[in-house]
mmCIF file of C-alpha atoms and ligand atoms in Angstrom:
data_model
loop_
_atom_site.group_PDB
_atom_site.id
_atom_site.type_symbol
_atom_site.label_atom_id
_atom_site.label_comp_id
_atom_site.label_asym_id
_atom_site.label_seq_id
_atom_site.Cartn_x
_atom_site.Cartn_y
_atom_site.Cartn_z
ATOM 1 C CA MET A 1 -1.103 39.594 101.355
ATOM 2 C CA PHE A 2 -3.057 42.382 103.047
ATOM 3 C CA THR A 3 -5.722 41.096 105.417
ATOM 4 C CA PRO A 4 -8.136 43.887 106.340
ATOM 5 C CA THR A 5 -8.923 42.253 109.702
ATOM 6 C CA SER A 6 -5.306 42.968 110.769
ATOM 7 C CA LEU A 7 -6.417 46.613 110.991
ATOM 8 C CA ILE A 8 -8.557 45.856 114.047
ATOM 9 C CA ARG A 9 -7.112 46.875 117.440
ATOM 10 C CA PRO A 10 -6.217 43.585 119.189
ATOM 11 C CA GLU A 11 -8.046 44.515 122.404
ATOM 12 C CA ILE A 12 -11.263 45.026 120.429
ATOM 13 C CA ALA A 13 -10.817 41.793 118.463
ATOM 14 C CA ALA A 14 -10.463 39.997 121.816
ATOM 15 C CA LEU A 15 -13.661 41.531 123.242
ATOM 16 C CA GLU A 16 -16.739 39.380 123.581
ATOM 17 C CA ALA A 17 -19.622 40.729 121.484
ATOM 18 C CA TYR A 18 -22.180 42.665 123.494
ATOM 19 C CA THR A 19 -25.583 40.938 123.763
ATOM 20 C CA PRO A 20 -28.149 43.624 122.981
ATOM 21 C CA ILE A 21 -31.517 43.527 124.724
ATOM 22 C CA LEU A 22 -34.413 42.575 122.463
ATOM 23 C CA PRO A 23 -36.698 45.405 121.362
ATOM 24 C CA LEU A 24 -40.156 45.125 122.955
ATOM 25 C CA GLU A 25 -41.910 44.429 119.628
ATOM 26 C CA VAL A 26 -39.562 41.529 118.828
ATOM 27 C CA LEU A 27 -39.982 40.011 122.269
ATOM 28 C CA ALA A 28 -43.759 40.401 122.187
ATOM 29 C CA GLU A 29 -43.886 38.655 118.813
ATOM 30 C CA ARG A 30 -41.669 35.853 120.084
ATOM 31 C CA LEU A 31 -43.897 35.358 123.142
ATOM 32 C CA GLY A 32 -47.083 35.665 121.087
ATOM 33 C CA LEU A 33 -48.338 38.508 123.300
ATOM 34 C CA PRO A 34 -49.400 42.071 122.442
ATOM 35 C CA VAL A 35 -46.746 44.681 123.413
ATOM 36 C CA GLU A 36 -49.211 46.371 125.799
ATOM 37 C CA GLN A 37 -49.471 43.157 127.774
ATOM 38 C CA LEU A 38 -45.750 43.014 128.571
ATOM 39 C CA VAL A 39 -44.791 44.014 132.106
ATOM 40 C CA LYS A 40 -41.322 45.444 131.597
ATOM 41 C CA LEU A 41 -39.432 45.302 134.875
ATOM 42 C CA ASP A 42 -35.983 44.483 133.481
ATOM 43 C CA ALA A 43 -34.170 47.768 132.808
ATOM 44 C CA ASN A 44 -34.936 50.117 135.714
ATOM 45 C CA GLU A 45 -37.013 52.350 133.483
ATOM 46 C CA ASN A 46 -39.666 54.694 134.821
ATOM 47 C CA PRO A 47 -43.155 53.189 134.313
ATOM 48 C CA TYR A 48 -44.808 56.624 134.320
ATOM 49 C CA GLY A 49 -42.737 57.985 131.422
ATOM 50 C CA PRO A 50 -42.001 61.622 130.674
ATOM 51 C CA ALA A 51 -43.994 64.572 132.005
ATOM 52 C CA PRO A 52 -46.989 65.441 129.770
ATOM 53 C CA ARG A 53 -45.496 68.884 129.091
ATOM 54 C CA VAL A 54 -42.337 67.196 127.733
ATOM 55 C CA ARG A 55 -44.430 65.597 124.995
ATOM 56 C CA ALA A 56 -46.028 68.982 124.271
ATOM 57 C CA ALA A 57 -42.645 70.768 124.203
ATOM 58 C CA LEU A 58 -41.242 68.169 121.804
ATOM 59 C CA ALA A 59 -44.235 68.591 119.499
ATOM 60 C CA ALA A 60 -43.925 72.391 119.620
ATOM 61 C CA GLU A 61 -40.152 72.542 118.989
ATOM 62 C CA SER A 62 -39.484 74.069 115.566
ATOM 63 C CA HIS A 63 -35.706 73.715 115.190
ATOM 64 C CA TYR A 64 -35.148 70.047 114.441
ATOM 65 C CA HIS A 65 -33.438 71.046 111.160
ATOM 66 C CA ILE A 66 -30.780 73.073 113.068
ATOM 67 C CA TYR A 67 -27.861 71.415 114.901
ATOM 68 C CA PRO A 68 -28.260 71.451 118.674
ATOM 69 C CA ASP A 69 -26.456 73.845 121.016
ATOM 70 C CA PRO A 70 -23.077 72.130 121.585
ATOM 71 C CA GLU A 71 -22.699 73.863 124.950
ATOM 72 C CA HIS A 72 -26.204 72.918 126.191
ATOM 73 C CA THR A 73 -26.385 76.462 127.552
ATOM 74 C CA ARG A 74 -30.002 76.582 128.727
ATOM 75 C CA LEU A 75 -29.970 73.023 130.031
ATOM 76 C CA ARG A 76 -26.758 73.600 132.009
ATOM 77 C CA ALA A 77 -28.170 76.817 133.484
ATOM 78 C CA ALA A 78 -31.247 74.866 134.629
ATOM 79 C CA LEU A 79 -29.050 72.073 135.981
ATOM 80 C CA ALA A 80 -27.009 74.649 137.909
ATOM 81 C CA GLU A 81 -30.220 75.702 139.625
ATOM 82 C CA TYR A 82 -31.285 72.050 140.192
ATOM 83 C CA THR A 83 -27.933 70.969 141.654
ATOM 84 C CA GLY A 84 -26.959 74.224 143.364
ATOM 85 C CA LEU A 85 -23.594 74.102 141.570
ATOM 86 C CA PRO A 86 -22.138 76.450 138.935
ATOM 87 C CA ALA A 87 -22.938 75.659 135.278
ATOM 88 C CA ALA A 88 -19.163 75.686 134.633
ATOM 89 C CA MET A 89 -18.876 72.411 136.572
ATOM 90 C CA ILE A 90 -21.568 70.674 134.489
ATOM 91 C CA LEU A 91 -21.197 68.842 131.173
ATOM 92 C CA CYS A 92 -24.032 66.946 129.472
ATOM 93 C CA GLY A 93 -23.824 63.724 127.527
ATOM 94 C CA ALA A 94 -25.918 61.283 125.510
ATOM 95 C CA GLY A 95 -26.805 59.489 128.716
ATOM 96 C CA ALA A 96 -24.448 58.939 131.637
ATOM 97 C CA ASP A 97 -23.123 56.124 129.440
ATOM 98 C CA GLU A 98 -21.449 58.596 127.088
ATOM 99 C CA LEU A 99 -19.744 60.314 130.012
ATOM 100 C CA ILE A 100 -18.337 57.016 131.346
ATOM 101 C CA ASP A 101 -16.804 56.407 127.921
ATOM 102 C CA LEU A 102 -15.476 59.984 127.612
ATOM 103 C CA ILE A 103 -13.793 59.882 131.028
ATOM 104 C CA LEU A 104 -12.062 56.616 130.219
ATOM 105 C CA ARG A 105 -10.968 57.766 126.766
ATOM 106 C CA LEU A 106 -9.396 60.802 128.428
ATOM 107 C CA ILE A 107 -7.554 58.910 131.131
ATOM 108 C CA LEU A 108 -6.617 55.432 129.940
ATOM 109 C CA THR A 109 -3.733 54.369 127.817
ATOM 110 C CA SER A 110 -3.254 50.719 126.948
ATOM 111 C CA GLY A 111 -3.123 48.432 129.993
ATOM 112 C CA ASP A 112 -4.043 51.105 132.569
ATOM 113 C CA VAL A 113 -6.076 49.722 135.444
ATOM 114 C CA VAL A 114 -9.656 50.603 136.379
ATOM 115 C CA LEU A 115 -11.062 49.216 139.629
ATOM 116 C CA ASP A 116 -14.502 47.661 139.323
ATOM 117 C CA CYS A 117 -16.614 46.525 142.281
ATOM 118 C CA PRO A 118 -18.861 43.703 141.104
ATOM 119 C CA PRO A 119 -21.681 43.097 141.149
ATOM 120 C CA THR A 120 -22.211 46.524 139.616
ATOM 121 C CA PHE A 121 -23.204 48.342 136.428
ATOM 122 C CA GLY A 122 -21.683 46.585 133.422
ATOM 123 C CA MET A 123 -20.676 49.650 131.403
ATOM 124 C CA TYR A 124 -17.646 50.378 133.619
ATOM 125 C CA ARG A 125 -16.046 47.115 132.513
ATOM 126 C CA PHE A 126 -17.281 47.397 128.929
ATOM 127 C CA ASP A 127 -15.906 50.909 128.347
ATOM 128 C CA THR A 128 -12.614 50.136 130.108
ATOM 129 C CA GLU A 129 -12.040 47.234 127.741
ATOM 130 C CA VAL A 130 -13.079 49.211 124.665
ATOM 131 C CA CYS A 131 -10.557 51.890 125.699
ATOM 132 C CA GLY A 132 -7.771 49.298 126.010
ATOM 133 C CA GLY A 133 -7.665 49.481 129.815
ATOM 134 C CA ARG A 134 -7.529 46.566 132.223
ATOM 135 C CA VAL A 135 -10.260 45.871 134.768
ATOM 136 C CA VAL A 136 -9.187 44.755 138.223
ATOM 137 C CA GLU A 137 -12.172 43.441 140.142
ATOM 138 C CA VAL A 138 -12.542 44.052 143.860
ATOM 139 C CA ALA A 139 -15.681 42.117 144.708
ATOM 140 C CA ARG A 140 -18.207 43.568 147.125
ATOM 141 C CA CYS A 141 -18.749 41.963 150.534
ATOM 142 C CA ALA A 142 -21.599 39.481 151.103
ATOM 143 C CA ASP A 143 -23.965 42.375 151.979
ATOM 144 C CA PHE A 144 -22.903 44.168 148.743
ATOM 145 C CA SER A 145 -21.038 46.914 150.618
ATOM 146 C CA LEU A 146 -17.631 47.907 149.263
ATOM 147 C CA ASP A 147 -14.507 46.138 150.487
ATOM 148 C CA VAL A 148 -12.681 49.412 151.093
ATOM 149 C CA ALA A 149 -9.489 47.860 152.490
ATOM 150 C CA ALA A 150 -9.200 45.596 149.428
ATOM 151 C CA LEU A 151 -9.826 48.596 147.151
ATOM 152 C CA GLU A 152 -7.024 50.521 148.911
ATOM 153 C CA THR A 153 -4.638 47.621 148.418
ATOM 154 C CA ALA A 154 -5.629 47.062 144.783
ATOM 155 C CA ALA A 155 -5.304 50.785 144.008
ATOM 156 C CA ARG A 156 -1.695 50.764 145.232
ATOM 157 C CA THR A 157 -0.710 47.364 143.811
ATOM 158 C CA HIS A 158 -1.964 48.149 140.314
ATOM 159 C CA GLN A 159 -1.500 51.934 140.314
ATOM 160 C CA ALA A 160 -5.145 52.116 139.330
ATOM 161 C CA ARG A 161 -6.234 55.329 137.611
ATOM 162 C CA VAL A 162 -9.994 55.240 138.106
ATOM 163 C CA VAL A 163 -12.582 53.594 140.358
ATOM 164 C CA PHE A 164 -16.310 53.593 139.569
ATOM 165 C CA LEU A 165 -18.804 53.565 142.448
ATOM 166 C CA ALA A 166 -22.506 53.427 141.675
ATOM 167 C CA ALA A 167 -24.457 55.108 144.510
ATOM 168 C CA PRO A 168 -26.956 53.536 145.000
ATOM 169 C CA ASN A 169 -25.363 50.482 143.429
ATOM 170 C CA ASN A 170 -26.982 48.706 140.507
ATOM 171 C CA PRO A 171 -28.061 45.865 140.888
ATOM 172 C CA SER A 172 -27.887 45.611 144.700
ATOM 173 C CA GLY A 173 -29.625 48.919 145.527
ATOM 174 C CA ASN A 174 -27.470 49.768 148.568
ATOM 175 C CA PRO A 175 -26.138 53.272 149.267
ATOM 176 C CA LEU A 176 -22.488 54.375 149.502
ATOM 177 C CA PRO A 177 -21.670 55.525 153.040
ATOM 178 C CA PRO A 178 -19.827 58.888 153.232
ATOM 179 C CA GLU A 179 -16.976 57.541 155.366
ATOM 180 C CA GLN A 180 -16.194 54.917 152.713
ATOM 181 C CA LEU A 181 -16.172 57.500 149.941
ATOM 182 C CA GLU A 182 -13.908 59.747 152.035
ATOM 183 C CA ARG A 183 -11.372 56.924 152.428
ATOM 184 C CA LEU A 184 -11.378 56.201 148.697
ATOM 185 C CA LEU A 185 -10.982 59.884 147.834
ATOM 186 C CA ALA A 186 -7.669 59.832 149.727
ATOM 187 C CA LEU A 187 -6.252 57.471 147.071
ATOM 188 C CA PRO A 188 -4.266 58.815 144.104
ATOM 189 C CA LEU A 189 -6.922 58.050 141.484
ATOM 190 C CA LEU A 190 -10.099 59.488 139.990
ATOM 191 C CA VAL A 191 -13.234 58.443 141.880
ATOM 192 C CA VAL A 192 -16.354 58.455 139.693
ATOM 193 C CA VAL A 193 -19.551 58.307 141.752
ATOM 194 C CA ASP A 194 -22.456 57.314 139.523
ATOM 195 C CA GLU A 195 -25.704 58.717 140.923
ATOM 196 C CA ALA A 196 -28.033 57.448 138.197
ATOM 197 C CA TYR A 197 -30.616 56.548 140.885
ATOM 198 C CA LEU A 198 -30.058 59.512 143.226
ATOM 199 C CA GLU A 199 -33.630 60.795 143.153
ATOM 200 C CA PHE A 200 -34.976 57.498 144.559
ATOM 201 C CA ALA A 201 -32.519 57.451 147.459
ATOM 202 C CA GLY A 202 -33.828 60.430 149.452
ATOM 203 C CA VAL A 203 -30.372 61.915 149.985
ATOM 204 C CA GLY A 204 -30.885 65.429 148.562
ATOM 205 C CA GLN A 205 -28.070 66.364 146.201
ATOM 206 C CA GLY A 206 -26.014 63.314 147.160
ATOM 207 C CA TYR A 207 -22.288 63.681 146.583
ATOM 208 C CA ALA A 208 -22.446 66.442 143.925
ATOM 209 C CA PRO A 209 -21.509 69.197 146.432
ATOM 210 C CA TRP A 210 -18.353 67.224 147.319
ATOM 211 C CA VAL A 211 -16.924 67.887 143.828
ATOM 212 C CA ALA A 212 -16.126 71.440 144.948
ATOM 213 C CA ARG A 213 -13.988 70.006 147.783
ATOM 214 C CA TYR A 214 -12.265 67.007 146.190
ATOM 215 C CA ALA A 215 -10.204 67.488 143.026
ATOM 216 C CA ASN A 216 -10.310 63.754 142.231
ATOM 217 C CA LEU A 217 -14.102 63.317 142.369
ATOM 218 C CA ALA A 218 -16.583 63.296 139.469
ATOM 219 C CA VAL A 219 -20.336 62.668 139.862
ATOM 220 C CA LEU A 220 -22.566 61.324 137.083
ATOM 221 C CA ARG A 221 -26.339 61.751 136.807
ATOM 222 C CA THR A 222 -29.048 60.943 134.271
ATOM 223 C CA PHE A 223 -32.564 61.866 133.157
ATOM 224 C CA SER A 224 -33.229 58.215 132.238
ATOM 225 C CA LYS A 225 -34.653 57.114 135.575
ATOM 226 C CA TRP A 226 -36.329 59.863 137.642
ATOM 227 C CA ALA A 227 -37.437 61.877 134.583
ATOM 228 C CA GLY A 228 -38.580 58.917 132.473
ATOM 229 C CA LEU A 229 -36.351 59.835 129.530
ATOM 230 C CA ALA A 230 -34.294 56.653 128.995
ATOM 231 C CA GLY A 231 -35.108 56.697 125.285
ATOM 232 C CA MET A 232 -33.932 60.313 124.909
ATOM 233 C CA ARG A 233 -30.377 59.658 126.123
ATOM 234 C CA VAL A 234 -29.555 62.642 128.351
ATOM 235 C CA GLY A 235 -27.152 62.547 131.265
ATOM 236 C CA TYR A 236 -24.791 64.986 132.917
ATOM 237 C CA GLY A 237 -21.710 65.043 135.045
ATOM 238 C CA ILE A 238 -20.369 67.352 137.719
ATOM 239 C CA PHE A 239 -16.634 67.695 137.259
ATOM 240 C CA PRO A 240 -13.665 69.535 138.741
ATOM 241 C CA ALA A 241 -12.254 72.191 136.369
ATOM 242 C CA TRP A 242 -9.158 70.211 135.292
ATOM 243 C CA LEU A 243 -11.348 67.349 134.138
ATOM 244 C CA SER A 244 -14.176 69.262 132.467
ATOM 245 C CA GLU A 245 -11.659 71.382 130.520
ATOM 246 C CA GLN A 246 -10.347 68.231 128.827
ATOM 247 C CA LEU A 247 -13.745 66.565 128.415
ATOM 248 C CA TRP A 248 -15.054 69.649 126.603
ATOM 249 C CA LYS A 249 -12.199 69.277 124.103
ATOM 250 C CA MET A 250 -13.058 65.647 123.448
ATOM 251 C CA LYS A 251 -16.820 65.478 123.330
ATOM 252 C CA GLN A 252 -18.683 65.321 120.022
ATOM 253 C CA PRO A 253 -20.070 68.838 119.499
ATOM 254 C CA TYR A 254 -23.668 67.674 118.938
ATOM 255 C CA ASN A 255 -23.737 64.885 121.517
ATOM 256 C CA VAL A 256 -27.148 65.823 122.977
ATOM 257 C CA SER A 257 -29.867 66.192 120.324
ATOM 258 C CA VAL A 258 -32.315 69.083 120.043
ATOM 259 C CA ALA A 259 -35.051 66.733 121.277
ATOM 260 C CA GLY A 260 -32.910 65.565 124.207
ATOM 261 C CA GLN A 261 -32.164 69.130 125.307
ATOM 262 C CA VAL A 262 -35.824 70.193 125.030
ATOM 263 C CA ALA A 263 -37.002 67.114 126.941
ATOM 264 C CA ALA A 264 -34.438 67.481 129.730
ATOM 265 C CA LEU A 265 -35.001 71.212 130.141
ATOM 266 C CA THR A 266 -38.784 70.773 130.280
ATOM 267 C CA SER A 267 -38.365 67.902 132.752
ATOM 268 C CA LEU A 268 -36.524 70.230 135.122
ATOM 269 C CA GLU A 269 -39.403 72.711 134.814
ATOM 270 C CA GLU A 270 -41.845 69.862 135.489
ATOM 271 C CA ARG A 271 -39.869 68.417 138.365
ATOM 272 C CA ALA A 272 -42.774 68.603 140.833
ATOM 273 C CA TRP A 273 -44.822 66.220 138.627
ATOM 274 C CA LEU A 274 -41.856 63.932 138.032
ATOM 275 C CA LEU A 275 -40.766 63.846 141.670
ATOM 276 C CA GLY A 276 -44.371 62.916 142.498
ATOM 277 C CA ASN A 277 -43.832 59.805 140.386
ATOM 278 C CA VAL A 278 -40.497 59.173 142.097
ATOM 279 C CA ALA A 279 -42.375 59.244 145.436
ATOM 280 C CA ARG A 280 -44.918 56.781 143.982
ATOM 281 C CA ILE A 281 -42.122 54.438 142.890
ATOM 282 C CA VAL A 282 -40.422 54.661 146.293
ATOM 283 C CA ALA A 283 -43.737 53.884 148.043
ATOM 284 C CA GLU A 284 -44.262 50.937 145.697
ATOM 285 C CA ARG A 285 -40.746 49.688 146.449
ATOM 286 C CA GLU A 286 -41.510 49.734 150.182
ATOM 287 C CA ARG A 287 -44.866 47.972 149.612
ATOM 288 C CA LEU A 288 -43.359 45.319 147.353
ATOM 289 C CA LEU A 289 -40.339 44.358 149.458
ATOM 290 C CA PRO A 290 -42.211 42.510 152.261
ATOM 291 C CA LEU A 291 -44.548 40.898 149.726
ATOM 292 C CA LEU A 292 -41.565 39.482 147.850
ATOM 293 C CA ALA A 293 -39.959 38.409 151.118
ATOM 294 C CA ALA A 294 -43.135 36.464 151.969
ATOM 295 C CA LEU A 295 -42.605 34.179 148.967
ATOM 296 C CA PRO A 296 -40.891 30.966 150.040
ATOM 297 C CA TYR A 297 -38.191 31.119 147.362
ATOM 298 C CA LEU A 298 -37.192 34.793 147.274
ATOM 299 C CA GLU A 299 -34.859 36.776 149.522
ATOM 300 C CA PRO A 300 -35.117 40.430 148.470
ATOM 301 C CA GLN A 301 -32.327 42.873 149.347
ATOM 302 C CA PRO A 302 -33.331 46.212 150.870
ATOM 303 C CA SER A 303 -32.923 48.926 148.230
ATOM 304 C CA VAL A 304 -32.822 52.723 148.042
ATOM 305 C CA ALA A 305 -33.185 52.691 144.243
ATOM 306 C CA ASN A 306 -36.023 51.842 141.803
ATOM 307 C CA PHE A 307 -35.307 48.112 141.727
ATOM 308 C CA ILE A 308 -34.959 45.175 144.112
ATOM 309 C CA LEU A 309 -32.367 42.434 143.810
ATOM 310 C CA CYS A 310 -33.740 39.063 144.927
ATOM 311 C CA ARG A 311 -31.828 35.924 145.781
ATOM 312 C CA VAL A 312 -33.632 32.894 144.459
ATOM 313 C CA VAL A 313 -33.453 30.074 146.969
ATOM 314 C CA GLY A 314 -34.060 26.397 146.262
ATOM 315 C CA ARG A 315 -34.770 26.821 142.565
ATOM 316 C CA ASN A 316 -32.990 27.934 139.422
ATOM 317 C CA ALA A 317 -33.036 31.734 138.992
ATOM 318 C CA ARG A 318 -32.694 31.603 135.205
ATOM 319 C CA ASP A 319 -35.622 29.188 134.918
ATOM 320 C CA LEU A 320 -37.667 31.541 137.089
ATOM 321 C CA LYS A 321 -36.828 34.485 134.807
ATOM 322 C CA LEU A 322 -37.858 32.416 131.767
ATOM 323 C CA ALA A 323 -41.081 31.208 133.410
ATOM 324 C CA LEU A 324 -42.039 34.845 134.157
ATOM 325 C CA GLU A 325 -41.111 35.833 130.612
ATOM 326 C CA GLN A 326 -43.543 33.241 129.207
ATOM 327 C CA GLN A 327 -46.266 35.196 131.017
ATOM 328 C CA GLY A 328 -45.037 38.508 129.620
ATOM 329 C CA ILE A 329 -43.292 39.607 132.809
ATOM 330 C CA LEU A 330 -39.740 40.718 132.154
ATOM 331 C CA VAL A 331 -37.179 40.772 134.968
ATOM 332 C CA ARG A 332 -33.393 40.924 134.749
ATOM 333 C CA TYR A 333 -31.219 37.843 134.998
ATOM 334 C CA TYR A 334 -27.428 38.023 134.828
ATOM 335 C CA HIS A 335 -25.295 35.388 133.182
ATOM 336 C CA ASN A 336 -22.385 35.626 135.591
ATOM 337 C CA ASP A 337 -21.076 33.676 138.561
ATOM 338 C CA LEU A 338 -21.704 36.313 141.227
ATOM 339 C CA LEU A 339 -25.382 36.758 140.334
ATOM 340 C CA ARG A 340 -26.247 33.284 139.116
ATOM 341 C CA ASP A 341 -28.828 32.881 141.905
ATOM 342 C CA TYR A 342 -30.438 36.315 141.610
ATOM 343 C CA ILE A 343 -33.055 38.198 139.633
ATOM 344 C CA ARG A 344 -33.466 41.982 139.649
ATOM 345 C CA ILE A 345 -36.950 43.427 139.574
ATOM 346 C CA SER A 346 -37.504 47.055 138.572
ATOM 347 C CA ILE A 347 -40.281 48.867 140.415
ATOM 348 C CA GLY A 348 -43.304 49.406 138.186
ATOM 349 C CA THR A 349 -46.828 50.656 138.794
ATOM 350 C CA PRO A 350 -48.982 49.011 141.506
ATOM 351 C CA ALA A 351 -50.863 47.175 138.718
ATOM 352 C CA GLN A 352 -47.567 45.829 137.340
ATOM 353 C CA SER A 353 -46.580 44.683 140.845
ATOM 354 C CA GLU A 354 -49.888 42.836 141.154
ATOM 355 C CA ALA A 355 -49.278 41.014 137.851
ATOM 356 C CA LEU A 356 -45.771 40.122 139.027
ATOM 357 C CA LEU A 357 -46.959 38.923 142.445
ATOM 358 C CA ALA A 358 -49.745 36.827 140.930
ATOM 359 C CA ALA A 359 -47.261 35.152 138.567
ATOM 360 C CA LEU A 360 -44.730 34.580 141.358
ATOM 361 C CA SER A 361 -47.374 33.103 143.673
ATOM 362 C CA ALA A 362 -48.596 30.793 140.912
ATOM 363 C CA LEU A 363 -45.022 29.558 140.562
ATOM 364 C CA SER A 364 -44.649 28.820 144.305
HETATM 365 C C1 PLP B 1 -25.517 52.804 137.595
HETATM 366 C C2 PLP B 1 -25.956 53.250 136.250
HETATM 367 N N1 PLP B 1 -25.317 54.252 135.656
HETATM 368 C C3 PLP B 1 -25.680 54.705 134.432
HETATM 369 C C4 PLP B 1 -26.729 54.124 133.751
HETATM 370 C C5 PLP B 1 -27.050 54.572 132.362
HETATM 371 O O1 PLP B 1 -27.570 55.852 132.356
HETATM 372 P P1 PLP B 1 -27.967 56.527 130.982
HETATM 373 O O2 PLP B 1 -29.273 55.979 130.564
HETATM 374 O O3 PLP B 1 -28.016 57.982 131.336
HETATM 375 O O4 PLP B 1 -26.874 56.236 130.001
HETATM 376 C C6 PLP B 1 -27.443 53.082 134.331
HETATM 377 C C7 PLP B 1 -28.564 52.466 133.598
HETATM 378 O O5 PLP B 1 -29.095 51.438 133.896
HETATM 379 C C8 PLP B 1 -27.028 52.621 135.604
HETATM 380 O O6 PLP B 1 -27.651 51.587 136.186
#
């Protein structure tokens, strides 16, 4: 007899279901608090939101009934100016997330190995598994730096095809030193440097200019963090020609919506306002770090991103996350062995920090 479930690819059937985050309204209702009272510090979003002129440009846009430009022509021209690189090297996606998936769909066939450096951003593992690839983990050192020698060995042993390196890394917030990247670029695989948090790191254009020099390097970026557009889903990548040629063939033609393109383009025009907020967030990060360190049960890690990873000492980290949640303060807790004793706190406004600090002190 025909069983429809036999149609499912075995690697997908074996995947654990993804646990989606709760929408704010649902969480607020569950906690019995108004949405405005929630202090959302759990997803590295930008507390200041989009530039005011982005809202105006979205309201003024008159072509929502027309499909978007599949080549993102105006946005890529503006990104060329922003990055200092030719538009031909740039491809936009529905968030950096879409580009991670596209790269892996291009490169992996069943069982191919991707190197992952936990603790790090979860989508590298997720998309590898969805694409039928195999994740080989090369854990970071105790200070969250990469174990480059172990990565070199694993690359050779498993003939790995791709390695993902978040720079700065999420959730640990540490940068990727150039000499480490140089060593990894000497390996026969594609190195994807994910610069989702670049603008908070004070390193100019980061590793994007290196793409012109290294044929096996791709750099990912996003408007979700610095430009406050997480809900719009716009990211971009800087790719060598051999890679972008293939990605262009594969991408959905209308992957970035009319609204997404308008919002991203206007954000680049409004970058002075937005980078002012980035500076505010960086200043708040520097103010918050010693205040967190002064609490008897937290050991915050230095960070160059818009979040701080804290080790929770002498008490249960998950209970702490839940106790904060009861007061409407949302921080990130990870249900995995490496991060069992940690919470990650996104940097909010000074007022949000004060609410967080008051709640943490009350829990001391
Ligand atoms: C390292 C890293 N890369 C990519 C993303 C996702 O970016 P986007 O919103 O553009 O899909 C995130 C979001 O948290 C991230 O932490």
